[in-house]
Coordinates of C-alpha atoms in Angstrom, one line a residue:
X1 CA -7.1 -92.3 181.9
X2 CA -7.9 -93.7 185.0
X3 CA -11.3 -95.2 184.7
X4 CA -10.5 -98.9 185.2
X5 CA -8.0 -98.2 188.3
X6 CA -8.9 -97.2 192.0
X7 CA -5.7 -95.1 192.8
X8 CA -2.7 -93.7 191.2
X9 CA 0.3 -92.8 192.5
X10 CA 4.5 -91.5 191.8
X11 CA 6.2 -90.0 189.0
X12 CA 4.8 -89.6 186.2
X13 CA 1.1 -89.5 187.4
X14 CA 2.3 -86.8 189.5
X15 CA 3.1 -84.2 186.7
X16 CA -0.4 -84.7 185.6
X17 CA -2.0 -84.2 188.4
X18 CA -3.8 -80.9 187.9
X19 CA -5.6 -82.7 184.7
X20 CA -6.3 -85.6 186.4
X21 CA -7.9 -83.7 189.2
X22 CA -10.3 -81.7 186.9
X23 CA -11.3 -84.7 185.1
X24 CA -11.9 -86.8 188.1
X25 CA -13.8 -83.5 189.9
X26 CA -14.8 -86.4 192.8
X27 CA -11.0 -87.6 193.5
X28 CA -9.5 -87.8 196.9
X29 CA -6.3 -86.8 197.4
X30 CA -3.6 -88.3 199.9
X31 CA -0.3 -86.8 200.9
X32 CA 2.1 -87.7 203.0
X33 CA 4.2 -85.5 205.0
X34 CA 8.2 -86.1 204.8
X35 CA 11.1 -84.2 205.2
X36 CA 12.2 -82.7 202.0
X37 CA 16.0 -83.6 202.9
X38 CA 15.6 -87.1 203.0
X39 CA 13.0 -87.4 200.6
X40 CA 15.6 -85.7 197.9
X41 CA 18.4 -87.8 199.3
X42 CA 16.4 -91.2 198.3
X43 CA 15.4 -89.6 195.3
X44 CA 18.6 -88.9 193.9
X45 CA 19.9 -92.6 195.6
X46 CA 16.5 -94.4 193.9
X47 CA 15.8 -92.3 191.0
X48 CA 19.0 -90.4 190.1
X49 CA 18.1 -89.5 186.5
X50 CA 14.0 -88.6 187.1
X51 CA 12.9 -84.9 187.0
X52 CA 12.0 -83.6 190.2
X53 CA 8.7 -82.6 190.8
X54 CA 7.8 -79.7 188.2
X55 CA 10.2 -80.3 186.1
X56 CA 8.2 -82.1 183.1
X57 CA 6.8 -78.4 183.0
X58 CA 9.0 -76.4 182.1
X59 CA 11.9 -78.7 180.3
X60 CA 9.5 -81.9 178.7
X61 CA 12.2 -83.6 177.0
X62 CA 14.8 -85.6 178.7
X63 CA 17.9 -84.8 178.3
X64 CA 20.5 -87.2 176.6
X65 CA 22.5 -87.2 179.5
X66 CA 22.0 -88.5 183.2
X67 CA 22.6 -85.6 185.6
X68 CA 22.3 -86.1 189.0
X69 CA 20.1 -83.1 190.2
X70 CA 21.1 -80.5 192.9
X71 CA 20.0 -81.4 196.6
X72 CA 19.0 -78.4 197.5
X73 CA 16.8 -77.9 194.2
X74 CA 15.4 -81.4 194.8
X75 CA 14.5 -80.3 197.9
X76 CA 12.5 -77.0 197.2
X77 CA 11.1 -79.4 194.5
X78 CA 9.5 -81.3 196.6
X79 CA 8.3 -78.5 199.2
X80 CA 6.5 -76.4 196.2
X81 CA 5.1 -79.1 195.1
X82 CA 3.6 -79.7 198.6
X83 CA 2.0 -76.2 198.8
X84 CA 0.9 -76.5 195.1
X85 CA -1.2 -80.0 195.6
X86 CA -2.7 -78.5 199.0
X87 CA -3.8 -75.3 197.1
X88 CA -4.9 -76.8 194.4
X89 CA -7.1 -79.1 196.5
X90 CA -8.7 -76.2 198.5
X91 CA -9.0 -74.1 195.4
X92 CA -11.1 -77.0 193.7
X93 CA -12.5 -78.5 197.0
X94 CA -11.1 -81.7 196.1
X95 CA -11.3 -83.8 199.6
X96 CA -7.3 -83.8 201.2
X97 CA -5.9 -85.9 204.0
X98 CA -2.4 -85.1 205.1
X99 CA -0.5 -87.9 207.0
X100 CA 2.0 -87.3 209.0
X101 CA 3.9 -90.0 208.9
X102 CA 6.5 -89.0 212.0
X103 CA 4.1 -87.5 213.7
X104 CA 1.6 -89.7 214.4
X105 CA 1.3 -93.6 215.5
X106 CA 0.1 -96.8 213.4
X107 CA -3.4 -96.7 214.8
X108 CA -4.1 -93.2 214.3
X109 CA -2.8 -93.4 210.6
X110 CA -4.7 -96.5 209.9
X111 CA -7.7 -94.1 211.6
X112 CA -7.2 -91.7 209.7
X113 CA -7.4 -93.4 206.1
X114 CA -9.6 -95.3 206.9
X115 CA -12.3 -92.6 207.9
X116 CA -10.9 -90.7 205.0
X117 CA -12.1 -93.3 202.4
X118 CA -14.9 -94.3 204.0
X119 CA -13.9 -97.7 204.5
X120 CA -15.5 -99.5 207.4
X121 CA -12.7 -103.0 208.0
X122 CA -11.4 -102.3 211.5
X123 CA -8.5 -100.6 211.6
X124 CA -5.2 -103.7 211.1
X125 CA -2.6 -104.3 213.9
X126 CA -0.1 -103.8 211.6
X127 CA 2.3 -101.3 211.1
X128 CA 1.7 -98.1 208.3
X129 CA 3.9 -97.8 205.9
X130 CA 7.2 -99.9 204.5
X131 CA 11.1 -99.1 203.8
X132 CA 10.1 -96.8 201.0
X133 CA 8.3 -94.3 203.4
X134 CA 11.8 -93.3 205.0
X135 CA 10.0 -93.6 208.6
X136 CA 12.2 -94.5 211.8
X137 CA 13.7 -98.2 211.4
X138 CA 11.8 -98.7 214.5
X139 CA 8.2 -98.7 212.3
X140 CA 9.5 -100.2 209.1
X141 CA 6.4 -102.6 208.1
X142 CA 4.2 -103.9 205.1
X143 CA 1.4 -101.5 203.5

């Protein structure tokens, strides 16, 4: 599936991602922390008729309709989802890095990824991340 890319991302990859994982056995996995409120408020303002995370399990087919889906369901969505990615990772040993992107600065994120993937470019003196990352205005940037 994913032989002739380096990295995959978003809906629908997502809902695949326990396949994907055990046929690429030497992935690496990035997630980035958010908050689960304003994560399912852009969601439903970006992407108001997409399945939460999950969802394409347990109801395949979309429905005919468009129906906006329940904040608060979006939410857990998004924070079982979480926990399920990080378990599966440390159930299959699959190499994890968790960025915390309101947690930590532009250097130390940079850092971070780039020891994570090996790279060996000196970290940019730029800013991480862009308007789709939902960061303080204050750090909006290019990625």
């Amino acid at each position: 599936m994913c032989d002739s890319g380096d990295a995959i991302l978003d809906s629908p990859a997502m809902d695949h991602m326990p396949w994907i994982l055990a046929d690429y056995p030497r992935a690496k996995v990035i997630l980035t922390v958010r908050d689960p409120h304003r994560w399912a408020l852009r969601r439903i303002r970006s992407h108001r008729c997409s399945a939460p995370p999950f969802l394409a399990w347990y109801m395949p087919y979309k429905s005919d309709r468009c129906k906006t889906p329940d904040i608060i369901a979006l939410e857990h969505a998004y924070i079982a989802w979480y926990a399920y990615i990080r378990a599966l990772c440390v159930a299959r040993s699959i190499p994890l890095l968790e960025l915390n992107l309101f947690r930590q600065s532009d250097t130390e994120l940079w850092t971070q990824l780039r020891n994570f993937l090996g790279a060996t470019q000196r970290v940019p003196n730029t800013t991480f991340g862009g308007p789709m990352v939902d960061r303080p205005k204050v750090r909006h940037g290019v990625f």
